[in-house]
């Protein structure tokens, strides 16, 4: 049913929780998990010295998506990681089209927003405009540490 599942990540606990769901779904459907980090160039700005800043965000994105792909592969799920540049929701929608993604799994919230909003702005725009289903995942408030979550997944215990 699902062959290519996209998990946009900004390195937040919300994105990490989304990855956990995506890995479980991908294992069920024998699907590939695609991790994508978007360097938000508008938020970086266009002043002198921003090339360095963009590069450091790119490196952070490579680390985050590689870690996500490793977590998926540890669960015997095929995975890829990539970094794009631009406005996050547009880059996510472009990736959906270009790679034939059939499900997006993302956090209700991310790194930069306020919990009191129902949805982060990137997720809201993707939910509103994507042509494929979007599954949103809320990070467990008590489950802040990403490494704890990864450890839980490594144990491979059933949660039902
Ligand atoms: P806001 O950015 O609106 O102030 P927020 O940071 O809480 O609030 P979003 O940015 O919408 O909310 O983050 C929600 C989800 O969107 C994240 O969990 C992640 O899955 C995805 N996401 C956000 N930013 C990026 C990004 N730069 N690259 C890839 N995915 C992203
Ligand atoms: Mn954000």
PDB file of C-alpha atoms and ligand atoms in Angstrom:
ATOM      1  CA  UNK A   1       0.000   0.000   0.000  1.00  0.00           C
ATOM      2  CA  UNK A   2       2.802   2.388   0.926  1.00  0.00           C
ATOM      3  CA  UNK A   3       6.130   2.072  -0.839  1.00  0.00           C
ATOM      4  CA  UNK A   4       7.849   5.375  -0.188  1.00  0.00           C
ATOM      5  CA  UNK A   5       7.264   7.190   3.098  1.00  0.00           C
ATOM      6  CA  UNK A   6       8.678  10.683   3.627  1.00  0.00           C
ATOM      7  CA  UNK A   7       9.625  11.888   7.098  1.00  0.00           C
ATOM      8  CA  UNK A   8      10.647  15.555   6.996  1.00  0.00           C
ATOM      9  CA  UNK A   9      12.954  16.212   9.933  1.00  0.00           C
ATOM     10  CA  UNK A  10      14.100  19.389  11.637  1.00  0.00           C
ATOM     11  CA  UNK A  11      15.927  17.475  14.357  1.00  0.00           C
ATOM     12  CA  UNK A  12      13.084  18.013  16.874  1.00  0.00           C
ATOM     13  CA  UNK A  13      11.497  15.472  19.208  1.00  0.00           C
ATOM     14  CA  UNK A  14       8.320  15.792  17.134  1.00  0.00           C
ATOM     15  CA  UNK A  15      10.183  14.710  14.021  1.00  0.00           C
ATOM     16  CA  UNK A  16      11.807  11.903  15.999  1.00  0.00           C
ATOM     17  CA  UNK A  17       8.393  10.644  17.129  1.00  0.00           C
ATOM     18  CA  UNK A  18       7.195  10.805  13.515  1.00  0.00           C
ATOM     19  CA  UNK A  19      10.190   8.749  12.446  1.00  0.00           C
ATOM     20  CA  UNK A  20       9.274   6.053  14.969  1.00  0.00           C
ATOM     21  CA  UNK A  21       5.780   5.750  13.450  1.00  0.00           C
ATOM     22  CA  UNK A  22       7.151   5.827   9.916  1.00  0.00           C
ATOM     23  CA  UNK A  23       9.607   3.018  10.663  1.00  0.00           C
ATOM     24  CA  UNK A  24       6.827   0.828  12.067  1.00  0.00           C
ATOM     25  CA  UNK A  25       4.647   1.477   9.018  1.00  0.00           C
ATOM     26  CA  UNK A  26       7.531   0.912   6.617  1.00  0.00           C
ATOM     27  CA  UNK A  27       8.317  -2.412   8.296  1.00  0.00           C
ATOM     28  CA  UNK A  28       4.679  -3.502   7.816  1.00  0.00           C
ATOM     29  CA  UNK A  29       4.535  -2.459   4.177  1.00  0.00           C
ATOM     30  CA  UNK A  30       8.116  -3.217   3.190  1.00  0.00           C
ATOM     31  CA  UNK A  31       8.464   0.439   2.272  1.00  0.00           C
ATOM     32  CA  UNK A  32      11.431   2.801   2.067  1.00  0.00           C
ATOM     33  CA  UNK A  33      11.746   5.642   4.584  1.00  0.00           C
ATOM     34  CA  UNK A  34      12.981   8.917   3.113  1.00  0.00           C
ATOM     35  CA  UNK A  35      14.372  11.428   5.585  1.00  0.00           C
ATOM     36  CA  UNK A  36      14.542  15.022   4.358  1.00  0.00           C
ATOM     37  CA  UNK A  37      15.943  18.102   6.054  1.00  0.00           C
ATOM     38  CA  UNK A  38      15.267  21.488   4.477  1.00  0.00           C
ATOM     39  CA  UNK A  39      17.647  24.378   5.034  1.00  0.00           C
ATOM     40  CA  UNK A  40      15.234  27.282   5.412  1.00  0.00           C
ATOM     41  CA  UNK A  41      17.206  29.894   3.491  1.00  0.00           C
ATOM     42  CA  UNK A  42      14.702  32.668   4.238  1.00  0.00           C
ATOM     43  CA  UNK A  43      15.253  32.231   7.963  1.00  0.00           C
ATOM     44  CA  UNK A  44      19.022  32.159   7.516  1.00  0.00           C
ATOM     45  CA  UNK A  45      18.862  35.545   5.776  1.00  0.00           C
ATOM     46  CA  UNK A  46      20.781  37.040   2.908  1.00  0.00           C
ATOM     47  CA  UNK A  47      23.511  39.023   4.589  1.00  0.00           C
ATOM     48  CA  UNK A  48      27.282  38.683   4.337  1.00  0.00           C
ATOM     49  CA  UNK A  49      28.612  35.523   5.917  1.00  0.00           C
ATOM     50  CA  UNK A  50      25.446  33.530   5.323  1.00  0.00           C
ATOM     51  CA  UNK A  51      27.211  31.088   3.010  1.00  0.00           C
ATOM     52  CA  UNK A  52      29.008  29.695   6.066  1.00  0.00           C
ATOM     53  CA  UNK A  53      25.747  29.609   7.962  1.00  0.00           C
ATOM     54  CA  UNK A  54      23.932  27.781   5.152  1.00  0.00           C
ATOM     55  CA  UNK A  55      26.789  25.288   4.995  1.00  0.00           C
ATOM     56  CA  UNK A  56      26.622  24.636   8.711  1.00  0.00           C
ATOM     57  CA  UNK A  57      22.854  24.052   8.464  1.00  0.00           C
ATOM     58  CA  UNK A  58      23.506  21.705   5.543  1.00  0.00           C
ATOM     59  CA  UNK A  59      25.965  19.718   7.639  1.00  0.00           C
ATOM     60  CA  UNK A  60      23.481  19.587  10.508  1.00  0.00           C
ATOM     61  CA  UNK A  61      20.849  18.351   8.060  1.00  0.00           C
ATOM     62  CA  UNK A  62      23.161  15.671   6.734  1.00  0.00           C
ATOM     63  CA  UNK A  63      23.836  14.460  10.273  1.00  0.00           C
ATOM     64  CA  UNK A  64      20.125  14.473  11.167  1.00  0.00           C
ATOM     65  CA  UNK A  65      18.982  12.643   8.039  1.00  0.00           C
ATOM     66  CA  UNK A  66      21.855  10.143   8.215  1.00  0.00           C
ATOM     67  CA  UNK A  67      20.963   9.408  11.858  1.00  0.00           C
ATOM     68  CA  UNK A  68      17.331   8.924  10.834  1.00  0.00           C
ATOM     69  CA  UNK A  69      18.300   6.567   8.012  1.00  0.00           C
ATOM     70  CA  UNK A  70      20.527   4.586  10.382  1.00  0.00           C
ATOM     71  CA  UNK A  71      17.684   4.255  12.879  1.00  0.00           C
ATOM     72  CA  UNK A  72      15.459   2.889  10.107  1.00  0.00           C
ATOM     73  CA  UNK A  73      18.115   0.482   8.828  1.00  0.00           C
ATOM     74  CA  UNK A  74      18.656  -0.790  12.379  1.00  0.00           C
ATOM     75  CA  UNK A  75      14.998  -1.823  12.208  1.00  0.00           C
ATOM     76  CA  UNK A  76      15.633  -3.583   8.866  1.00  0.00           C
ATOM     77  CA  UNK A  77      13.870  -0.866   6.906  1.00  0.00           C
ATOM     78  CA  UNK A  78      15.339   0.579   3.709  1.00  0.00           C
ATOM     79  CA  UNK A  79      16.140   4.258   4.105  1.00  0.00           C
ATOM     80  CA  UNK A  80      17.581   7.295   2.377  1.00  0.00           C
ATOM     81  CA  UNK A  81      18.542  10.706   3.687  1.00  0.00           C
ATOM     82  CA  UNK A  82      18.760  14.009   1.842  1.00  0.00           C
ATOM     83  CA  UNK A  83      19.069  17.725   2.362  1.00  0.00           C
ATOM     84  CA  UNK A  84      17.239  20.379   0.355  1.00  0.00           C
ATOM     85  CA  UNK A  85      17.322  24.155   0.369  1.00  0.00           C
ATOM     86  CA  UNK A  86      14.392  26.548   0.200  1.00  0.00           C
ATOM     87  CA  UNK A  87      11.111  27.082   1.945  1.00  0.00           C
ATOM     88  CA  UNK A  88      10.473  23.917   3.999  1.00  0.00           C
ATOM     89  CA  UNK A  89       6.888  23.177   2.940  1.00  0.00           C
ATOM     90  CA  UNK A  90       7.640  23.788  -0.757  1.00  0.00           C
ATOM     91  CA  UNK A  91      10.752  21.629  -0.663  1.00  0.00           C
ATOM     92  CA  UNK A  92       8.733  18.886   1.073  1.00  0.00           C
ATOM     93  CA  UNK A  93       5.983  19.022  -1.570  1.00  0.00           C
ATOM     94  CA  UNK A  94       8.557  19.040  -4.390  1.00  0.00           C
ATOM     95  CA  UNK A  95      10.206  15.986  -2.879  1.00  0.00           C
ATOM     96  CA  UNK A  96       6.813  14.230  -2.696  1.00  0.00           C
ATOM     97  CA  UNK A  97       6.315  14.808  -6.435  1.00  0.00           C
ATOM     98  CA  UNK A  98       9.867  14.077  -7.540  1.00  0.00           C
ATOM     99  CA  UNK A  99      10.304  10.856  -5.551  1.00  0.00           C
ATOM    100  CA  UNK A 100       6.790   9.442  -5.902  1.00  0.00           C
ATOM    101  CA  UNK A 101       6.156   9.587  -2.151  1.00  0.00           C
ATOM    102  CA  UNK A 102       2.818   8.056  -1.145  1.00  0.00           C
ATOM    103  CA  UNK A 103       2.684   8.988   2.560  1.00  0.00           C
ATOM    104  CA  UNK A 104       4.168  11.831   4.608  1.00  0.00           C
ATOM    105  CA  UNK A 105       4.700  11.337   8.359  1.00  0.00           C
ATOM    106  CA  UNK A 106       5.668  14.447  10.309  1.00  0.00           C
ATOM    107  CA  UNK A 107       5.572  15.983  13.773  1.00  0.00           C
ATOM    108  CA  UNK A 108       2.657  18.138  14.872  1.00  0.00           C
ATOM    109  CA  UNK A 109       5.365  20.454  16.195  1.00  0.00           C
ATOM    110  CA  UNK A 110       8.993  21.136  15.489  1.00  0.00           C
ATOM    111  CA  UNK A 111      11.972  22.969  16.796  1.00  0.00           C
ATOM    112  CA  UNK A 112      10.976  26.587  16.466  1.00  0.00           C
ATOM    113  CA  UNK A 113       7.343  26.906  17.380  1.00  0.00           C
ATOM    114  CA  UNK A 114       5.051  27.235  20.373  1.00  0.00           C
ATOM    115  CA  UNK A 115       3.256  24.204  21.790  1.00  0.00           C
ATOM    116  CA  UNK A 116       0.061  26.199  22.250  1.00  0.00           C
ATOM    117  CA  UNK A 117      -0.512  26.234  18.523  1.00  0.00           C
ATOM    118  CA  UNK A 118      -2.392  23.185  17.301  1.00  0.00           C
ATOM    119  CA  UNK A 119       0.069  22.584  14.472  1.00  0.00           C
ATOM    120  CA  UNK A 120       3.394  24.035  13.420  1.00  0.00           C
ATOM    121  CA  UNK A 121       3.318  26.178  10.307  1.00  0.00           C
ATOM    122  CA  UNK A 122       5.280  23.760   8.115  1.00  0.00           C
ATOM    123  CA  UNK A 123       3.009  20.857   9.042  1.00  0.00           C
ATOM    124  CA  UNK A 124      -0.116  22.974   8.574  1.00  0.00           C
ATOM    125  CA  UNK A 125       0.923  23.971   5.041  1.00  0.00           C
ATOM    126  CA  UNK A 126       1.817  20.407   4.090  1.00  0.00           C
ATOM    127  CA  UNK A 127      -1.461  19.044   5.514  1.00  0.00           C
ATOM    128  CA  UNK A 128      -3.427  21.678   3.599  1.00  0.00           C
ATOM    129  CA  UNK A 129      -1.757  21.241   0.235  1.00  0.00           C
ATOM    130  CA  UNK A 130      -0.213  17.779  -0.153  1.00  0.00           C
ATOM    131  CA  UNK A 131      -1.752  15.428  -2.728  1.00  0.00           C
ATOM    132  CA  UNK A 132      -0.892  12.392  -0.594  1.00  0.00           C
ATOM    133  CA  UNK A 133      -2.022  11.473   2.947  1.00  0.00           C
ATOM    134  CA  UNK A 134      -0.195  13.186   5.803  1.00  0.00           C
ATOM    135  CA  UNK A 135       0.085  11.491   9.195  1.00  0.00           C
ATOM    136  CA  UNK A 136       0.903  13.881  12.035  1.00  0.00           C
ATOM    137  CA  UNK A 137       2.547  12.654  15.237  1.00  0.00           C
ATOM    138  CA  UNK A 138       2.688  14.445  18.572  1.00  0.00           C
ATOM    139  CA  UNK A 139       5.799  13.878  20.668  1.00  0.00           C
ATOM    140  CA  UNK A 140       5.095  12.427  24.088  1.00  0.00           C
ATOM    141  CA  UNK A 141       5.736  15.261  26.547  1.00  0.00           C
ATOM    142  CA  UNK A 142       7.485  13.007  29.067  1.00  0.00           C
ATOM    143  CA  UNK A 143       9.523  11.403  26.353  1.00  0.00           C
ATOM    144  CA  UNK A 144      11.775  14.329  25.587  1.00  0.00           C
ATOM    145  CA  UNK A 145      15.081  12.626  24.874  1.00  0.00           C
ATOM    146  CA  UNK A 146      15.490  11.374  21.331  1.00  0.00           C
ATOM    147  CA  UNK A 147      18.101   8.851  22.406  1.00  0.00           C
ATOM    148  CA  UNK A 148      15.604   7.242  24.811  1.00  0.00           C
ATOM    149  CA  UNK A 149      13.180   6.777  21.965  1.00  0.00           C
ATOM    150  CA  UNK A 150      15.831   5.231  19.769  1.00  0.00           C
ATOM    151  CA  UNK A 151      16.755   2.875  22.604  1.00  0.00           C
ATOM    152  CA  UNK A 152      13.104   1.810  22.915  1.00  0.00           C
ATOM    153  CA  UNK A 153      12.969   1.058  19.215  1.00  0.00           C
ATOM    154  CA  UNK A 154      16.193  -0.916  19.345  1.00  0.00           C
ATOM    155  CA  UNK A 155      14.607  -3.163  21.941  1.00  0.00           C
ATOM    156  CA  UNK A 156      11.989  -3.986  19.317  1.00  0.00           C
ATOM    157  CA  UNK A 157       9.201  -4.540  21.809  1.00  0.00           C
ATOM    158  CA  UNK A 158       5.576  -4.624  20.670  1.00  0.00           C
ATOM    159  CA  UNK A 159       3.514  -1.724  21.881  1.00  0.00           C
ATOM    160  CA  UNK A 160       0.025  -3.092  21.426  1.00  0.00           C
TER     161      UNK A 160
HETATM  162  P1  LIG B   1       6.903  26.997  13.515  1.00  0.00           P
HETATM  163  O1  LIG B   1       8.050  26.539  12.664  1.00  0.00           O
HETATM  164  O2  LIG B   1       5.644  27.188  12.742  1.00  0.00           O
HETATM  165  O3  LIG B   1       7.260  28.170  14.325  1.00  0.00           O
HETATM  166  P2  LIG B   1       7.182  24.404  14.812  1.00  0.00           P
HETATM  167  O4  LIG B   1       8.662  24.424  14.587  1.00  0.00           O
HETATM  168  O5  LIG B   1       6.695  23.890  16.139  1.00  0.00           O
HETATM  169  O6  LIG B   1       6.534  25.826  14.573  1.00  0.00           O
HETATM  170  P3  LIG B   1       6.945  23.056  12.260  1.00  0.00           P
HETATM  171  O7  LIG B   1       8.134  23.820  11.803  1.00  0.00           O
HETATM  172  O8  LIG B   1       5.716  23.035  11.417  1.00  0.00           O
HETATM  173  O9  LIG B   1       6.463  23.491  13.726  1.00  0.00           O
HETATM  174  O10 LIG B   1       7.443  21.568  12.518  1.00  0.00           O
HETATM  175  C1  LIG B   1       6.560  20.461  12.471  1.00  0.00           C
HETATM  176  C2  LIG B   1       7.212  19.321  11.711  1.00  0.00           C
HETATM  177  O11 LIG B   1       7.533  19.778  10.401  1.00  0.00           O
HETATM  178  C3  LIG B   1       8.520  18.813  12.295  1.00  0.00           C
HETATM  179  O12 LIG B   1       8.308  17.854  13.332  1.00  0.00           O
HETATM  180  C4  LIG B   1       9.169  18.209  11.063  1.00  0.00           C
HETATM  181  O13 LIG B   1       8.568  16.939  10.796  1.00  0.00           O
HETATM  182  C5  LIG B   1       8.729  19.177   9.949  1.00  0.00           C
HETATM  183  N1  LIG B   1       9.707  20.241   9.661  1.00  0.00           N
HETATM  184  C6  LIG B   1       9.737  21.490  10.176  1.00  0.00           C
HETATM  185  N2  LIG B   1      10.760  22.202   9.704  1.00  0.00           N
HETATM  186  C7  LIG B   1      11.419  21.384   8.841  1.00  0.00           C
HETATM  187  C8  LIG B   1      12.583  21.521   8.005  1.00  0.00           C
HETATM  188  N3  LIG B   1      13.303  22.655   7.974  1.00  0.00           N
HETATM  189  N4  LIG B   1      12.960  20.473   7.242  1.00  0.00           N
HETATM  190  C9  LIG B   1      12.265  19.322   7.274  1.00  0.00           C
HETATM  191  N5  LIG B   1      11.175  19.132   8.043  1.00  0.00           N
HETATM  192  C10 LIG B   1      10.744  20.138   8.810  1.00  0.00           C
HETATM  193 MN1  LIG B   2       9.550  25.036  12.737  1.00  0.00          MN
END
